[in-house]
């Protein structure tokens, strides 16, 4: 018997989600390294194995495509994987929102994915197609108790405000996504409050490190369960210490000023060791 409002999920789904969201803190630091699926060799990820290897041990989960997993990430002791399974578009293509599902659920299982992820483009020319992709993926993934993370990708002309992002997140949850990834914005509490599944926040374009830590802290204060951060970690001049600073804010509520100081001190220590 389930209490009213209690989410009905299988043991397998809960178990997989608990590999991504740390049960002891209820939070997660996901490392997003899936950019190449439509951006090609993104700055910092030109040779993925070089960048990812040293940072991966500090991530609670990696968000990547199967191509990068197979070629660039050691299967031994890798963090759980949230497998990007949508694509078929490119940054120079005619229409960014024209995505399909690229990877079968069987392949996700062969790769031991903890979850699968795909983008929806609400308000874009291929809105319907991407929403139906999500619905079909949830149908497939639920057969094997694999959670689905929906990424609320934003078309070139879309405004990232609370009204729009709340619409995207709620639609994703209504269609069955078990987690949603979106952008932080002013009034983000409203986005979280009207989305019945956990939300992780994307980092977006590279910011000064203190700003990226502020974004992280604001997202957590406003109710996100964590971040799914890419460029603000792997484009940092010290990605290993940056991801640990982000982790301190996410998991231990370390104030931004303190996390930033820790980062600066770790950098100093590193450079004095090099001399
Ligand atoms: C975009 O659709 C991809 O899912 C990226 O993983 C996402 O943008 C997060 O990375 P970043 O923190 O660099 O924005």
Short mmCIF file of C-alpha atoms and ligand atoms in Angstrom, two decimals:
data_model
loop_
_atom_site.label_atom_id
_atom_site.label_comp_id
_atom_site.label_asym_id
_atom_site.label_seq_id
_atom_site.Cartn_x
_atom_site.Cartn_y
_atom_site.Cartn_z
CA UNK A 1 0.00 0.00 0.00
CA UNK A 2 1.44 3.37 -1.00
CA UNK A 3 0.80 6.58 0.91
CA UNK A 4 -0.88 9.36 -1.03
CA UNK A 5 1.69 11.29 -3.03
CA UNK A 6 4.35 8.60 -2.64
CA UNK A 7 6.10 7.91 -5.92
CA UNK A 8 5.63 4.35 -7.14
CA UNK A 9 8.91 3.09 -8.54
CA UNK A 10 10.53 -0.28 -8.87
CA UNK A 11 13.45 -1.36 -6.70
CA UNK A 12 15.69 -1.25 -9.76
CA UNK A 13 14.74 2.33 -10.58
CA UNK A 14 15.37 3.47 -6.99
CA UNK A 15 18.65 1.61 -6.90
CA UNK A 16 19.85 3.17 -10.15
CA UNK A 17 18.79 6.65 -9.04
CA UNK A 18 20.60 6.14 -5.74
CA UNK A 19 23.81 5.51 -7.71
CA UNK A 20 23.45 9.00 -9.20
CA UNK A 21 22.00 10.98 -6.27
CA UNK A 22 24.07 10.19 -3.18
CA UNK A 23 21.70 8.81 -0.53
CA UNK A 24 23.70 10.31 2.37
CA UNK A 25 23.28 13.90 1.12
CA UNK A 26 20.40 13.58 -1.34
CA UNK A 27 22.55 15.53 -3.82
CA UNK A 28 24.69 14.92 -6.89
CA UNK A 29 27.58 16.38 -8.84
CA UNK A 30 27.28 15.04 -12.36
CA UNK A 31 30.09 15.75 -14.79
CA UNK A 32 28.65 16.61 -18.22
CA UNK A 33 31.00 15.53 -21.00
CA UNK A 34 28.46 14.84 -23.74
CA UNK A 35 28.91 18.14 -25.60
CA UNK A 36 30.61 16.53 -28.60
CA UNK A 37 27.39 14.84 -29.70
CA UNK A 38 26.39 18.07 -31.44
CA UNK A 39 29.34 20.45 -30.85
CA UNK A 40 32.20 18.19 -31.99
CA UNK A 41 35.58 18.72 -30.27
CA UNK A 42 34.49 21.25 -27.63
CA UNK A 43 37.26 23.29 -25.98
CA UNK A 44 38.66 21.22 -23.16
CA UNK A 45 37.34 17.95 -24.54
CA UNK A 46 39.49 17.76 -27.70
CA UNK A 47 41.14 14.61 -26.35
CA UNK A 48 38.44 13.42 -23.97
CA UNK A 49 40.46 10.76 -22.11
CA UNK A 50 43.10 13.32 -21.11
CA UNK A 51 40.56 15.70 -19.61
CA UNK A 52 38.13 13.24 -18.10
CA UNK A 53 40.53 10.73 -16.49
CA UNK A 54 41.75 12.96 -13.64
CA UNK A 55 38.34 14.57 -12.89
CA UNK A 56 36.09 11.50 -13.11
CA UNK A 57 36.91 10.11 -9.63
CA UNK A 58 35.39 13.25 -8.05
CA UNK A 59 32.11 13.05 -9.97
CA UNK A 60 29.04 11.25 -8.65
CA UNK A 61 28.07 10.41 -12.24
CA UNK A 62 29.31 11.02 -15.77
CA UNK A 63 26.98 12.17 -18.53
CA UNK A 64 28.43 10.92 -21.81
CA UNK A 65 27.66 9.31 -25.15
CA UNK A 66 28.45 5.67 -25.86
CA UNK A 67 31.22 6.71 -28.27
CA UNK A 68 33.14 8.57 -25.59
CA UNK A 69 32.50 5.86 -23.02
CA UNK A 70 33.88 3.14 -25.27
CA UNK A 71 36.93 5.05 -26.41
CA UNK A 72 37.88 7.39 -23.63
CA UNK A 73 36.71 6.20 -20.21
CA UNK A 74 38.13 3.23 -18.36
CA UNK A 75 35.43 0.77 -17.33
CA UNK A 76 37.42 -0.03 -14.18
CA UNK A 77 36.07 1.99 -11.29
CA UNK A 78 34.22 4.51 -13.47
CA UNK A 79 31.51 6.54 -11.72
CA UNK A 80 27.94 5.59 -12.70
CA UNK A 81 27.03 6.71 -16.20
CA UNK A 82 24.05 8.74 -17.37
CA UNK A 83 24.12 7.79 -21.02
CA UNK A 84 23.20 10.46 -23.58
CA UNK A 85 20.97 8.63 -26.07
CA UNK A 86 19.67 11.49 -28.25
CA UNK A 87 21.36 13.25 -31.16
CA UNK A 88 21.37 13.42 -34.93
CA UNK A 89 21.82 17.20 -35.02
CA UNK A 90 24.79 19.57 -35.10
CA UNK A 91 25.59 23.14 -34.20
CA UNK A 92 25.93 24.00 -37.91
CA UNK A 93 22.90 22.01 -39.04
CA UNK A 94 19.66 23.51 -40.23
CA UNK A 95 17.70 22.99 -37.01
CA UNK A 96 19.14 22.12 -33.60
CA UNK A 97 15.88 20.73 -32.27
CA UNK A 98 15.74 18.00 -34.93
CA UNK A 99 16.95 15.20 -32.64
CA UNK A 100 16.19 11.51 -32.55
CA UNK A 101 17.05 8.61 -30.26
CA UNK A 102 20.50 7.32 -31.22
CA UNK A 103 21.14 4.48 -28.78
CA UNK A 104 19.03 1.45 -27.93
CA UNK A 105 18.05 0.58 -24.41
CA UNK A 106 19.88 -2.74 -24.88
CA UNK A 107 23.11 -0.87 -25.56
CA UNK A 108 22.50 1.29 -22.49
CA UNK A 109 22.15 -1.90 -20.44
CA UNK A 110 25.28 -3.43 -22.04
CA UNK A 111 27.14 -0.28 -21.00
CA UNK A 112 25.75 -0.67 -17.48
CA UNK A 113 24.20 2.81 -17.60
CA UNK A 114 22.63 4.03 -14.37
CA UNK A 115 20.25 6.19 -16.43
CA UNK A 116 19.65 7.42 -19.96
CA UNK A 117 19.41 11.07 -20.99
CA UNK A 118 17.91 12.92 -23.93
CA UNK A 119 16.93 16.48 -24.88
CA UNK A 120 13.50 17.97 -25.39
CA UNK A 121 13.09 21.26 -27.26
CA UNK A 122 9.87 22.89 -26.05
CA UNK A 123 8.74 25.77 -28.27
CA UNK A 124 11.11 24.78 -31.10
CA UNK A 125 10.22 23.52 -34.58
CA UNK A 126 10.73 19.85 -33.57
CA UNK A 127 9.01 20.14 -30.18
CA UNK A 128 6.50 17.36 -30.91
CA UNK A 129 9.16 14.97 -32.21
CA UNK A 130 11.39 15.44 -29.17
CA UNK A 131 8.48 15.09 -26.73
CA UNK A 132 7.43 11.87 -28.44
CA UNK A 133 11.09 10.72 -28.28
CA UNK A 134 10.91 11.23 -24.52
CA UNK A 135 7.63 9.34 -24.20
CA UNK A 136 8.94 6.39 -26.23
CA UNK A 137 12.22 6.34 -24.33
CA UNK A 138 10.37 6.26 -20.98
CA UNK A 139 8.23 3.37 -22.27
CA UNK A 140 11.35 1.43 -23.30
CA UNK A 141 13.47 2.31 -20.28
CA UNK A 142 10.78 1.47 -17.73
CA UNK A 143 10.69 -2.10 -19.04
CA UNK A 144 14.19 -2.46 -17.57
CA UNK A 145 13.85 -0.05 -14.61
CA UNK A 146 16.26 2.44 -16.17
CA UNK A 147 15.60 6.06 -15.14
CA UNK A 148 15.31 8.71 -17.84
CA UNK A 149 16.78 12.18 -17.46
CA UNK A 150 15.20 14.82 -19.71
CA UNK A 151 17.36 17.78 -20.68
CA UNK A 152 15.35 20.93 -21.35
CA UNK A 153 17.47 22.13 -24.25
CA UNK A 154 16.82 25.69 -25.30
CA UNK A 155 16.43 26.79 -28.91
CA UNK A 156 18.46 29.77 -30.12
CA UNK A 157 15.66 32.28 -29.58
CA UNK A 158 14.12 30.91 -26.39
CA UNK A 159 14.16 32.97 -23.22
CA UNK A 160 15.45 31.03 -20.20
CA UNK A 161 13.04 32.51 -17.66
CA UNK A 162 11.15 30.75 -14.85
CA UNK A 163 7.88 30.63 -16.77
CA UNK A 164 9.43 28.91 -19.78
CA UNK A 165 11.69 26.56 -17.78
CA UNK A 166 8.83 25.58 -15.45
CA UNK A 167 6.79 24.70 -18.55
CA UNK A 168 9.61 22.55 -19.96
CA UNK A 169 10.37 20.76 -16.67
CA UNK A 170 6.74 20.06 -15.91
CA UNK A 171 6.10 18.66 -19.39
CA UNK A 172 9.15 16.41 -19.04
CA UNK A 173 7.92 15.09 -15.68
CA UNK A 174 4.37 14.61 -16.95
CA UNK A 175 5.67 12.52 -19.85
CA UNK A 176 7.48 10.30 -17.36
CA UNK A 177 11.03 11.62 -16.97
CA UNK A 178 12.48 10.54 -13.62
CA UNK A 179 14.89 13.49 -13.44
CA UNK A 180 15.17 16.77 -15.30
CA UNK A 181 18.17 18.87 -16.22
CA UNK A 182 17.59 22.54 -16.81
CA UNK A 183 19.10 26.01 -16.37
CA UNK A 184 19.08 28.10 -13.23
CA UNK A 185 17.16 31.38 -13.50
CA UNK A 186 15.62 34.09 -11.40
CA UNK A 187 12.61 32.63 -9.57
CA UNK A 188 14.03 29.10 -9.87
CA UNK A 189 12.13 27.98 -6.73
CA UNK A 190 8.96 28.15 -8.88
CA UNK A 191 10.52 25.84 -11.45
CA UNK A 192 11.46 23.35 -8.71
CA UNK A 193 8.13 23.76 -6.91
CA UNK A 194 6.07 22.83 -9.95
CA UNK A 195 8.24 19.90 -11.07
CA UNK A 196 7.47 16.66 -9.21
CA UNK A 197 10.84 15.02 -10.04
CA UNK A 198 14.39 15.99 -9.01
CA UNK A 199 16.10 18.75 -10.99
CA UNK A 200 19.80 19.14 -11.75
CA UNK A 201 21.17 22.39 -13.07
CA UNK A 202 23.44 22.79 -16.12
CA UNK A 203 26.47 25.00 -15.76
CA UNK A 204 26.25 26.69 -19.15
CA UNK A 205 29.07 28.72 -20.71
CA UNK A 206 32.33 29.12 -18.81
CA UNK A 207 32.06 31.68 -16.01
CA UNK A 208 34.71 32.99 -13.63
CA UNK A 209 35.12 30.27 -10.98
CA UNK A 210 33.54 32.25 -8.15
CA UNK A 211 30.47 32.91 -10.30
CA UNK A 212 30.17 29.21 -11.15
CA UNK A 213 30.28 28.38 -7.44
CA UNK A 214 27.62 31.05 -6.79
CA UNK A 215 25.45 29.49 -9.50
CA UNK A 216 25.90 26.10 -7.81
CA UNK A 217 25.03 27.46 -4.39
CA UNK A 218 21.97 29.36 -5.67
CA UNK A 219 20.71 26.25 -7.47
CA UNK A 220 21.00 24.15 -4.30
CA UNK A 221 19.37 26.84 -2.13
CA UNK A 222 16.51 27.04 -4.62
CA UNK A 223 15.88 23.30 -4.42
CA UNK A 224 17.94 21.60 -7.13
CA UNK A 225 19.33 18.17 -6.19
CA UNK A 226 22.63 19.07 -7.76
CA UNK A 227 24.43 20.12 -10.88
CA UNK A 228 25.22 18.46 -14.17
CA UNK A 229 28.17 20.68 -14.96
CA UNK A 230 30.55 20.55 -17.88
CA UNK A 231 32.43 23.57 -19.19
CA UNK A 232 32.70 25.30 -15.82
CA UNK A 233 34.63 22.26 -14.62
CA UNK A 234 36.59 20.93 -17.57
CA UNK A 235 37.46 24.38 -18.97
CA UNK A 236 38.76 25.54 -15.57
CA UNK A 237 42.54 25.93 -15.34
CA UNK A 238 42.32 23.41 -12.46
CA UNK A 239 39.42 21.03 -13.18
CA UNK A 240 40.32 18.57 -10.40
CA UNK A 241 40.14 21.19 -7.67
CA UNK A 242 37.19 22.96 -9.30
CA UNK A 243 35.02 19.84 -9.21
CA UNK A 244 35.93 19.35 -5.54
CA UNK A 245 34.95 22.96 -4.77
CA UNK A 246 31.61 22.38 -6.54
CA UNK A 247 31.18 19.16 -4.54
CA UNK A 248 31.82 20.98 -1.27
CA UNK A 249 29.01 23.44 -2.06
CA UNK A 250 26.61 20.75 -3.29
CA UNK A 251 27.15 18.05 -0.67
CA UNK A 252 28.33 19.97 2.39
CA UNK A 253 26.71 23.40 1.97
CA UNK A 254 30.15 25.00 2.17
CA UNK A 255 29.67 28.77 1.65
CA UNK A 256 30.88 30.07 -1.72
CA UNK A 257 33.59 32.29 -0.20
CA UNK A 258 35.04 29.30 1.65
CA UNK A 259 34.85 26.94 -1.34
CA UNK A 260 36.52 29.59 -3.50
CA UNK A 261 39.28 30.10 -0.92
CA UNK A 262 39.85 26.32 -0.79
CA UNK A 263 40.16 26.32 -4.58
CA UNK A 264 42.66 29.19 -4.63
CA UNK A 265 44.74 27.56 -1.90
CA UNK A 266 44.74 24.20 -3.69
CA UNK A 267 45.91 25.93 -6.88
CA UNK A 268 48.71 27.71 -5.02
CA UNK A 269 49.80 24.44 -3.43
CA UNK A 270 49.84 22.75 -6.82
CA UNK A 271 51.92 25.46 -8.46
CA UNK A 272 54.43 25.48 -5.57
CA UNK A 273 54.79 21.69 -5.93
CA UNK A 274 55.59 22.15 -9.62
CA UNK A 275 58.48 24.54 -8.89
C1 LIG B 1 23.85 19.89 -23.60
O1 LIG B 1 22.78 19.57 -24.04
C2 LIG B 1 24.63 18.94 -22.85
O2 LIG B 1 23.75 18.04 -22.22
C3 LIG B 1 25.62 19.46 -21.82
O3 LIG B 1 25.93 18.36 -21.06
C4 LIG B 1 25.08 20.57 -20.96
O4 LIG B 1 25.00 21.75 -21.68
C5 LIG B 1 25.81 20.75 -19.62
O5 LIG B 1 27.05 21.17 -19.74
P1 LIG B 1 27.49 22.66 -19.39
O6 LIG B 1 27.61 22.71 -17.89
O7 LIG B 1 28.79 22.81 -20.09
O8 LIG B 1 26.44 23.59 -19.87
#
